[in-house]
Coordinates of C-alpha atoms in Angstrom, one line a residue:
Chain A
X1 CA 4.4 10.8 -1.9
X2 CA 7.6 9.4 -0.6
X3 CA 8.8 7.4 1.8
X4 CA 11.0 8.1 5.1
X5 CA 13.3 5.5 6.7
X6 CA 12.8 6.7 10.7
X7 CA 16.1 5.7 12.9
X8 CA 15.3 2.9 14.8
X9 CA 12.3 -0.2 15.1
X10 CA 10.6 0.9 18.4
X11 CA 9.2 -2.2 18.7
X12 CA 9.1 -5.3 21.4
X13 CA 8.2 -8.7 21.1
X14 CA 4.4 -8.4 22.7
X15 CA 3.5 -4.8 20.2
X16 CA 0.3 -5.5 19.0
X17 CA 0.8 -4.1 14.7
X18 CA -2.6 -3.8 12.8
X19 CA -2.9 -5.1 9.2
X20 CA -5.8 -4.1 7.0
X21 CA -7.1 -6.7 5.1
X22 CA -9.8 -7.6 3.3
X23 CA -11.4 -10.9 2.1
X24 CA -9.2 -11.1 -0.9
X25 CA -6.4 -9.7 1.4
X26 CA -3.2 -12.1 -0.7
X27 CA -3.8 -10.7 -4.2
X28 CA -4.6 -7.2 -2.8
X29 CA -1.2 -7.1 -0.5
X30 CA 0.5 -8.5 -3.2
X31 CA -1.1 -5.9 -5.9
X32 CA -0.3 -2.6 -3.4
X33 CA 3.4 -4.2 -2.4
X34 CA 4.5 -3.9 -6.2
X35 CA 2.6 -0.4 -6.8
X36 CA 4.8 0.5 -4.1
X37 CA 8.3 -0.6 -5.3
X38 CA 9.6 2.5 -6.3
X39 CA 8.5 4.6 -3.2
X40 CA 11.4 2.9 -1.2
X41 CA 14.5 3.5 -4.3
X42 CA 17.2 4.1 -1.6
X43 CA 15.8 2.8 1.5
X44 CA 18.9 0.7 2.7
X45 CA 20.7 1.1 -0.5
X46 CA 18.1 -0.6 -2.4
X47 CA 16.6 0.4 -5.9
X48 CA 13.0 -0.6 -3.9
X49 CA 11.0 -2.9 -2.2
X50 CA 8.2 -4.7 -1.7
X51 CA 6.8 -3.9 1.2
X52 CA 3.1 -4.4 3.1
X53 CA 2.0 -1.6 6.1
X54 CA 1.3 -2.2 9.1
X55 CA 1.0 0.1 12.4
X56 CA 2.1 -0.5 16.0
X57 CA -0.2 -0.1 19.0
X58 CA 2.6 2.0 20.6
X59 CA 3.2 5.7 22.4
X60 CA -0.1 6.0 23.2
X61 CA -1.5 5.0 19.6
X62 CA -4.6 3.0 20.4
X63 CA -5.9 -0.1 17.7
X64 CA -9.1 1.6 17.8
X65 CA -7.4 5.3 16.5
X66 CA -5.4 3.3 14.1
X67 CA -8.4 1.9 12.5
X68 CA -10.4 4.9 12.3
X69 CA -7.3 6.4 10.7
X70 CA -7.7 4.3 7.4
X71 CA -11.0 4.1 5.4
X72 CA -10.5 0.1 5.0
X73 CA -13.4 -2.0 6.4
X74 CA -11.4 -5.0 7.8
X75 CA -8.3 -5.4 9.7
X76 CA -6.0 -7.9 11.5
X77 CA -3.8 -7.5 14.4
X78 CA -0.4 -9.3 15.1
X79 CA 2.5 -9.7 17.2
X80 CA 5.5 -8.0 16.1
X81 CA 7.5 -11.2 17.9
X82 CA 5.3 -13.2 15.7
X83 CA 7.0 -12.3 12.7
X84 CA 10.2 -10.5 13.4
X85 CA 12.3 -13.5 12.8
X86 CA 10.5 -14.4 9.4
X87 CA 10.3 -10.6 8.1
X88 CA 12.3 -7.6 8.1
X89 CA 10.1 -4.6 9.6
X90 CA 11.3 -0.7 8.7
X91 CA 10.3 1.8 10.7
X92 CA 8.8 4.3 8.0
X93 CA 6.7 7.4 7.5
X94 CA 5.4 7.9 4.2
X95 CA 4.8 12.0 3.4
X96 CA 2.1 13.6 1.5
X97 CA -0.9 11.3 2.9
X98 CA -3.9 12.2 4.8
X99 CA -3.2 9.7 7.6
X100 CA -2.8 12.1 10.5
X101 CA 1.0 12.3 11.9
X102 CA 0.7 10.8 14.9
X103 CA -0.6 7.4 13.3
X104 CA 2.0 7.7 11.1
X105 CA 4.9 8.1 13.5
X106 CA 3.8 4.2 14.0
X107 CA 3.3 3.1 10.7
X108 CA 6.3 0.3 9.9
X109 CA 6.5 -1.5 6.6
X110 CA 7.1 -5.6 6.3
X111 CA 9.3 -6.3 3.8
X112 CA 8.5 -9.2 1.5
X113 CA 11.8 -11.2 0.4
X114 CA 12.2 -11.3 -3.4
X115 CA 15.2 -13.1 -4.4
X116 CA 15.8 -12.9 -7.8
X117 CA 13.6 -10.0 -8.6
X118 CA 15.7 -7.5 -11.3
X119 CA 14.2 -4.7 -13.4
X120 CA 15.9 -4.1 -16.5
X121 CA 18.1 -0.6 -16.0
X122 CA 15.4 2.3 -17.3
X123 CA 12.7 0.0 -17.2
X124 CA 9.9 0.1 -14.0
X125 CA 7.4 -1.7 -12.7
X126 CA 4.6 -0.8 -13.8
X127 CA 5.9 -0.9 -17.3
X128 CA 6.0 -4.8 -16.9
X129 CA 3.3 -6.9 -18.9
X130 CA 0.8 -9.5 -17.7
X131 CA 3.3 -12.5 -17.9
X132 CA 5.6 -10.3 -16.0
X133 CA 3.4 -9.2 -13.5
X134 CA 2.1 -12.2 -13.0
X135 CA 6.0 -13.8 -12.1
X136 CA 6.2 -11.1 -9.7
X137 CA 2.9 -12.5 -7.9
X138 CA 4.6 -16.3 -8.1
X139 CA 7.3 -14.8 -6.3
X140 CA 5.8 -12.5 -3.7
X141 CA 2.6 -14.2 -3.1
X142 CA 4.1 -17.5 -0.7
X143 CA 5.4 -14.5 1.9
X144 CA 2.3 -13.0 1.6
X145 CA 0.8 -16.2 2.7
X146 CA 2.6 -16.4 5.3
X147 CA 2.5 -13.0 6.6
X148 CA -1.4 -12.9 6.3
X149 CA -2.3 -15.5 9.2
X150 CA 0.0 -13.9 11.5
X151 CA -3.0 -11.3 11.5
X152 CA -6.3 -13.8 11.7
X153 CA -8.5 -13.6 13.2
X154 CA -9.7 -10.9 10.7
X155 CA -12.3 -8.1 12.8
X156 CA -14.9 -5.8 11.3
X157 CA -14.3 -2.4 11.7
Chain B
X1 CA -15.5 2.4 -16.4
X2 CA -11.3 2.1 -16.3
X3 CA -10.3 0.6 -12.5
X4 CA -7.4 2.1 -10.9
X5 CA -6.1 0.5 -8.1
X6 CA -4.9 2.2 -4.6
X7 CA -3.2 1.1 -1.7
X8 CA -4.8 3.0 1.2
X9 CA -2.4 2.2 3.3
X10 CA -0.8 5.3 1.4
X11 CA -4.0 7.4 1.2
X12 CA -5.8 7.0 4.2
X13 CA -9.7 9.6 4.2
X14 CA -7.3 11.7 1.4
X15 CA -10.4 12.7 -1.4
X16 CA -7.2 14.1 -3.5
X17 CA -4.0 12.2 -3.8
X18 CA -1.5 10.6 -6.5
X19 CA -0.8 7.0 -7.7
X20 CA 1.5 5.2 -9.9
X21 CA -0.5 3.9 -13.4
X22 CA 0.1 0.6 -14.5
X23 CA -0.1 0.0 -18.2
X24 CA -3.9 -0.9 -18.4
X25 CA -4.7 1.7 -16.1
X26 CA -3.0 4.4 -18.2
X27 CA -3.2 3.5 -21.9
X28 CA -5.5 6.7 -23.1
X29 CA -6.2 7.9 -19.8
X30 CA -6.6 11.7 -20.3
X31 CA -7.3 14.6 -18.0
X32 CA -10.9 14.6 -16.6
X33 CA -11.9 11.0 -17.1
X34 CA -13.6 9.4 -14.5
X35 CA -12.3 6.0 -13.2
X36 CA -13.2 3.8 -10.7
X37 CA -10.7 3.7 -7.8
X38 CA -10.4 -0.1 -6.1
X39 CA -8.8 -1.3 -3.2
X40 CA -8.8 -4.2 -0.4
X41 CA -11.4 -3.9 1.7
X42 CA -13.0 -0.3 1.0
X43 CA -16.1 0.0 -1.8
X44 CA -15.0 1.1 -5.3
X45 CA -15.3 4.6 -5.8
X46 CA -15.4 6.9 -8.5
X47 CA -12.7 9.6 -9.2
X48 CA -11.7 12.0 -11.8
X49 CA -8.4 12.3 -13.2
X50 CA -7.2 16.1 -12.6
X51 CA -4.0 15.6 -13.7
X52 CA -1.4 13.6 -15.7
X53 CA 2.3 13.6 -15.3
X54 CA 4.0 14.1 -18.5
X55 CA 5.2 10.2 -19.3
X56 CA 1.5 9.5 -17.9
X57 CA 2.5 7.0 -15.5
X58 CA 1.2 9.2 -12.3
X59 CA -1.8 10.7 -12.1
X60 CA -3.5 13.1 -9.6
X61 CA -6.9 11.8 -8.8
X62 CA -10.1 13.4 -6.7
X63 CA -12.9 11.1 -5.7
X64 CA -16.2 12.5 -6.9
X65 CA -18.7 13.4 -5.1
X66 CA -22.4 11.7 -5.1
X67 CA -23.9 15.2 -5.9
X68 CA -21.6 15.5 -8.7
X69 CA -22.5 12.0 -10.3

């Protein structure tokens, strides 16, 4: 699996994007955003990021065929202008996955900030221990709360 | 049973994928085991491990089927 930086956000302000969510949506976002880190090494120059997916009602992608896309029970759904001032959104495509390719030409990832965040050279992250992992929660977790409401009210598949 | 967690976000309806292994999920994992695969808002599910990357902290996993439990 890896992940693709696409040229350019084709978004606008009223985009509807779809989160999936579930009831214990923060610590699971937070959980899948640091699995992730090292999917993105070199995205924008960085050496990763912490990221959450979401996917844009756009081109002819309907909610309802983004949904049935994913096998997750619950979702939410946003507005892009809702958050684009708060967030950073890449346009990305992540290869090797059995979500078909025309849902994933509108999957975008929203980049949790994590100032301060530095992995020892050689070292990754999921070599840190409990205390360590647990930092990284402290620090990505208040974005996550923040990001997560954007998406209520959550809706049953 | 050893949980393994998985964004699906990054799988989607895959039964066979890859996923990073944190330390608790990998310490004496070994080819064949069955774990139990968690992740927000999808049941647990169980897998088997078909295969380990050499530093073990990637493993290829296959969800097992009922008639195979």
């Amino acid at each position: 699996m890896s992940v693709i930086l696409r040229p350019s956000v084709e978004l606008t302000d009223d985009d509807d994007l779809v989160i999936h969510m579930g009831a214990g949506a923060r610590r699971e976002v937070v959980r899948a955003a640091i699995r992730n880190y090292h999917a993105y090494e070199g995205i924008h120059g960085r050496a990763g990021a912490f990221t959450v997916s979401v996917f844009a009602a756009i081109a002819g992608v309907s909610e309802a065929e983004i949904v049935a896309a994913l096998p997750q029970r619950q979702y939410g759904v946003g507005r892009y202008g809702d958050l684009r001032d708060r967030f950073s959104v890449w346009p990305t495509t992540i290869t090797g996955t059995a979500i078909p390719e025309r849902i994933m030409a509108v999957h975008f990832d929203v980049v949790l900030p994590a100032v301060g965040f530095e992995l020892a050279p050689g070292s990754t992250v999921e070599d840190l221990d409990d205390p360590a992992l647990a930092a990284l929660d402290g620090l990505l977790g208040p974005s996550v709360e923040e990001l997560l409401p954007l998406f209520l009210p959550r809706k049953a598949k | 049973m050893r949980e393994v967690f998985v964004d699906y976000n990054h799988i989607g309806h895959a039964c066979r994928f890859r996923t990073r292994l944190f330390r608790s999920e990998r310490e004496g994992l070994e080819v064949g085991e069955v774990v139990m695969v968690v992740g927000d808002a999808v049941e647990p599910r169980q897998a088997r491990v078909l295969e380990l990357s050499d530093d073990g902290r990637e493993a290829e996993l296959e969800f097992v089927a009922f008639s195979e439990l």
